[in-house]
N, CA, C and O atoms as a CHARMM CRD file, in Angstrom:
* protein
*
  148
    1    1 MET  N    140.05500  94.87200  81.23200 PROA 1      0.00000
    2    1 MET  CA   139.10100  93.69900  81.76000 PROA 1      0.00000
    3    1 MET  C    138.14700  94.29900  82.95800 PROA 1      0.00000
    4    1 MET  O    136.96200  94.32200  83.29300 PROA 1      0.00000
    5    2 ARG  N    139.38100  94.75100  83.36700 PROA 2      0.00000
    6    2 ARG  CA   139.11600  96.02000  85.20800 PROA 2      0.00000
    7    2 ARG  C    137.86100  96.80700  84.42500 PROA 2      0.00000
    8    2 ARG  O    136.71000  96.85000  84.85900 PROA 2      0.00000
    9    3 GLY  N    138.24900  97.31800  83.38400 PROA 3      0.00000
   10    3 GLY  CA   137.00900  99.33900  83.30900 PROA 3      0.00000
   11    3 GLY  C    136.00100  98.46600  82.77400 PROA 3      0.00000
   12    3 GLY  O    135.04600  99.21300  82.56400 PROA 3      0.00000
   13    4 SER  N    135.65500  97.19900  82.40900 PROA 4      0.00000
   14    4 SER  CA   134.27500  96.33400  82.01100 PROA 4      0.00000
   15    4 SER  C    133.39100  96.21900  83.25000 PROA 4      0.00000
   16    4 SER  O    132.17400  96.39800  83.22800 PROA 4      0.00000
   17    5 SER  N    134.26700  95.83500  84.57900 PROA 5      0.00000
   18    5 SER  CA   133.43600  95.11500  85.62900 PROA 5      0.00000
   19    5 SER  C    133.80700  96.87300  86.49100 PROA 5      0.00000
   20    5 SER  O    133.78400  96.99000  87.71600 PROA 5      0.00000
   21    6 ASN  N    133.98400  97.54700  85.94300 PROA 6      0.00000
   22    6 ASN  CA   133.61500  98.76600  87.16200 PROA 6      0.00000
   23    6 ASN  C    132.46600  99.47700  86.14400 PROA 6      0.00000
   24    6 ASN  O    131.52100 100.14800  86.55800 PROA 6      0.00000
   25    7 THR  N    132.69600  99.24300  84.99900 PROA 7      0.00000
   26    7 THR  CA   131.03700  99.91300  84.05400 PROA 7      0.00000
   27    7 THR  C    129.75500  99.41200  84.38100 PROA 7      0.00000
   28    7 THR  O    128.70900 100.00200  84.65100 PROA 7      0.00000
   29    8 LEU  N    130.12400  97.84300  84.28000 PROA 8      0.00000
   30    8 LEU  CA   129.00700  97.39800  84.97000 PROA 8      0.00000
   31    8 LEU  C    128.64800  97.53100  86.87500 PROA 8      0.00000
   32    8 LEU  O    127.47500  97.55000  87.24900 PROA 8      0.00000
   33    9 ILE  N    129.49900  97.58900  87.62500 PROA 9      0.00000
   34    9 ILE  CA   129.34800  98.12900  88.43900 PROA 9      0.00000
   35    9 ILE  C    128.33500  99.66800  88.35000 PROA 9      0.00000
   36    9 ILE  O    127.40300  99.71400  89.15400 PROA 9      0.00000
   37   10 TYR  N    128.41700 100.19400  87.93800 PROA 10     0.00000
   38   10 TYR  CA   128.28800 102.20800  87.96600 PROA 10     0.00000
   39   10 TYR  C    126.42800 101.55400  87.59000 PROA 10     0.00000
   40   10 TYR  O    125.40300 101.69900  88.25600 PROA 10     0.00000
   41   11 VAL  N    126.73500 100.63100  85.87100 PROA 11     0.00000
   42   11 VAL  CA   125.28400 100.17900  85.48800 PROA 11     0.00000
   43   11 VAL  C    124.78000  99.97700  86.44500 PROA 11     0.00000
   44   11 VAL  O    124.39100 100.92300  87.13000 PROA 11     0.00000
   45   12 ILE  N    124.59700  98.65600  86.85100 PROA 12     0.00000
   46   12 ILE  CA   123.70100  98.34600  88.50000 PROA 12     0.00000
   47   12 ILE  C    123.36100  98.99800  89.17600 PROA 12     0.00000
   48   12 ILE  O    122.17500  98.85600  89.47400 PROA 12     0.00000
   49   13 ALA  N    124.01700  99.95600  89.76000 PROA 13     0.00000
   50   13 ALA  CA   123.90900 101.48600  90.95900 PROA 13     0.00000
   51   13 ALA  C    123.18700 102.39200  89.96500 PROA 13     0.00000
   52   13 ALA  O    122.56600 103.33800  90.44900 PROA 13     0.00000
   53   14 GLY  N    123.18500 102.27100  88.97300 PROA 14     0.00000
   54   14 GLY  CA   121.96800 102.86300  88.45400 PROA 14     0.00000
   55   14 GLY  C    120.80800 102.68200  87.81000 PROA 14     0.00000
   56   14 GLY  O    120.18900 103.39900  87.02400 PROA 14     0.00000
   57   15 ILE  N    120.59000 101.55200  88.28500 PROA 15     0.00000
   58   15 ILE  CA   119.68600 100.49200  88.21600 PROA 15     0.00000
   59   15 ILE  C    118.59600 101.04200  89.25000 PROA 15     0.00000
   60   15 ILE  O    117.49900 101.59800  89.19900 PROA 15     0.00000
   61   16 ILE  N    119.41100 100.62700  90.12500 PROA 16     0.00000
   62   16 ILE  CA   119.13600 100.65600  91.64100 PROA 16     0.00000
   63   16 ILE  C    118.65400 101.80400  92.12500 PROA 16     0.00000
   64   16 ILE  O    117.57000 101.78300  92.70700 PROA 16     0.00000
   65   17 ILE  N    119.50400 103.23600  91.94200 PROA 17     0.00000
   66   17 ILE  CA   119.14000 104.28400  92.06900 PROA 17     0.00000
   67   17 ILE  C    117.69600 104.56200  91.41500 PROA 17     0.00000
   68   17 ILE  O    116.86400 105.15900  92.09900 PROA 17     0.00000
   69   18 LEU  N    117.35500 104.11800  90.02500 PROA 18     0.00000
   70   18 LEU  CA   116.29800 104.91500  89.17000 PROA 18     0.00000
   71   18 LEU  C    115.37800 104.04800  89.85100 PROA 18     0.00000
   72   18 LEU  O    114.34100 104.49800  90.33800 PROA 18     0.00000
   73   19 HSD  N    115.62200 103.09200  89.90300 PROA 19     0.00000
   74   19 HSD  CA   114.36600 101.24700  90.92100 PROA 19     0.00000
   75   19 HSD  C    113.71500 102.60800  92.42500 PROA 19     0.00000
   76   19 HSD  O    112.73700 103.32300  92.20600 PROA 19     0.00000
   77   20 PHE  N    114.21700 102.65000  93.30000 PROA 20     0.00000
   78   20 PHE  CA   114.52300 103.54600  93.93800 PROA 20     0.00000
   79   20 PHE  C    113.32400 105.13800  93.64000 PROA 20     0.00000
   80   20 PHE  O    112.27200 105.61200  94.06800 PROA 20     0.00000
   81   21 VAL  N    114.34200 105.40000  92.68300 PROA 21     0.00000
   82   21 VAL  CA   113.32900 107.23700  92.57900 PROA 21     0.00000
   83   21 VAL  C    111.84700 106.85800  91.89700 PROA 21     0.00000
   84   21 VAL  O    110.82500 107.40600  92.30900 PROA 21     0.00000
   85   22 VAL  N    111.82000 105.76700  90.70400 PROA 22     0.00000
   86   22 VAL  CA   110.68500 105.90600  90.08600 PROA 22     0.00000
   87   22 VAL  C    109.74400 105.03700  90.97500 PROA 22     0.00000
   88   22 VAL  O    108.64200 104.88700  90.44700 PROA 22     0.00000
   89   23 GLY  N    109.86400 104.51600  92.00400 PROA 23     0.00000
   90   23 GLY  CA   109.20200 103.63400  93.31100 PROA 23     0.00000
   91   23 GLY  C    108.73200 104.55000  94.36000 PROA 23     0.00000
   92   23 GLY  O    107.83500 104.34700  95.17700 PROA 23     0.00000
   93   24 PHE  N    109.68400 105.88700  94.17300 PROA 24     0.00000
   94   24 PHE  CA   109.10200 106.95200  95.89900 PROA 24     0.00000
   95   24 PHE  C    108.13600 107.19800  95.47900 PROA 24     0.00000
   96   24 PHE  O    107.03800 106.73900  95.79400 PROA 24     0.00000
   97   25 ILE  N    108.57000 108.49100  94.16100 PROA 25     0.00000
   98   25 ILE  CA   106.99000 108.75600  92.64000 PROA 25     0.00000
   99   25 ILE  C    106.25000 108.02500  92.63200 PROA 25     0.00000
  100   25 ILE  O    105.20300 108.66500  92.72300 PROA 25     0.00000
  101   26 TRP  N    105.98400 106.84700  92.57300 PROA 26     0.00000
  102   26 TRP  CA   105.12100 105.96300  92.42000 PROA 26     0.00000
  103   26 TRP  C    104.25600 106.42200  93.44000 PROA 26     0.00000
  104   26 TRP  O    103.30100 107.19200  93.34600 PROA 26     0.00000
  105   27 LEU  N    104.88200 105.64300  94.76500 PROA 27     0.00000
  106   27 LEU  CA   104.36500 106.22500  96.11300 PROA 27     0.00000
  107   27 LEU  C    103.53100 107.86600  96.57400 PROA 27     0.00000
  108   27 LEU  O    102.39200 107.94400  97.03300 PROA 27     0.00000
  109   28 ILE  N    104.27400 108.80600  96.35300 PROA 28     0.00000
  110   28 ILE  CA   103.78500 109.75400  96.20800 PROA 28     0.00000
  111   28 ILE  C    102.79500 110.51200  95.80500 PROA 28     0.00000
  112   28 ILE  O    101.99300 111.33200  96.25000 PROA 28     0.00000
  113   29 TYR  N    103.13400 109.91800  94.69000 PROA 29     0.00000
  114   29 TYR  CA   101.29100 109.63400  93.52300 PROA 29     0.00000
  115   29 TYR  C    100.21500 109.04500  93.53800 PROA 29     0.00000
  116   29 TYR  O     99.12900 109.51200  93.19400 PROA 29     0.00000
  117   30 LYS  N    100.47300 107.81600  93.99700 PROA 30     0.00000
  118   30 LYS  CA    99.18000 107.15200  94.83400 PROA 30     0.00000
  119   30 LYS  C     99.03900 107.34400  96.58300 PROA 30     0.00000
  120   30 LYS  O     98.43800 106.82400  97.52300 PROA 30     0.00000
  121   31 MET  N     99.99400 108.42600  96.32700 PROA 31     0.00000
  122   31 MET  CA    99.59500 108.64800  98.34700 PROA 31     0.00000
  123   31 MET  C     98.27800 109.89900  97.83700 PROA 31     0.00000
  124   31 MET  O     97.29100 110.24000  98.48900 PROA 31     0.00000
  125   32 ASN  N     98.67900 110.33000  96.58600 PROA 32     0.00000
  126   32 ASN  CA    97.62800 111.80800  96.51800 PROA 32     0.00000
  127   32 ASN  C     96.38900 111.63700  95.76600 PROA 32     0.00000
  128   32 ASN  O     95.33200 112.26200  95.86200 PROA 32     0.00000
  129   33 LYS  N     96.72700 110.65000  94.98400 PROA 33     0.00000
  130   33 LYS  CA    95.38000 110.41300  94.67200 PROA 33     0.00000
  131   33 LYS  C     94.88200 109.65600  95.08600 PROA 33     0.00000
  132   33 LYS  O     93.72000 109.80100  94.70500 PROA 33     0.00000
  133   34 LYS  N     94.99500 108.14700  96.17500 PROA 34     0.00000
  134   34 LYS  CA    94.15800 108.26900  97.58300 PROA 34     0.00000
  135   34 LYS  C     93.75900 109.51500  98.47200 PROA 34     0.00000
  136   34 LYS  O     93.13900 109.27500  99.50700 PROA 34     0.00000
  137   35 LYS  N     93.93400 110.27000  98.29000 PROA 35     0.00000
  138   35 LYS  CA    94.23800 111.80600  99.02700 PROA 35     0.00000
  139   35 LYS  C     92.71500 112.46100  98.56300 PROA 35     0.00000
  140   35 LYS  O     91.75300 112.47200  99.33200 PROA 35     0.00000
  141   36 GLU  N     92.67900 112.95900  97.27800 PROA 36     0.00000
  142   36 GLU  CA    92.27900 113.37500  96.72600 PROA 36     0.00000
  143   36 GLU  C     90.21800 112.46500  96.21800 PROA 36     0.00000
  144   36 GLU  O     89.13800 113.01700  96.00900 PROA 36     0.00000
  145   37 ASP  N     90.52800 111.34400  96.22400 PROA 37     0.00000
  146   37 ASP  CA    89.18900 110.30500  96.62000 PROA 37     0.00000
  147   37 ASP  C     88.23000 110.25200  98.43200 PROA 37     0.00000
  148   37 ASP  O     87.29000 109.47700  98.61000 PROA 37     0.00000
């Protein structure tokens, strides 16, 4: 049970990190697109 709970924490942390990475890439992409216009 303890190992399962630990895995859940890692999955949640991974999703949060992935969300920040995707958001950061999207922000750079949007800024670069705006710059071209």
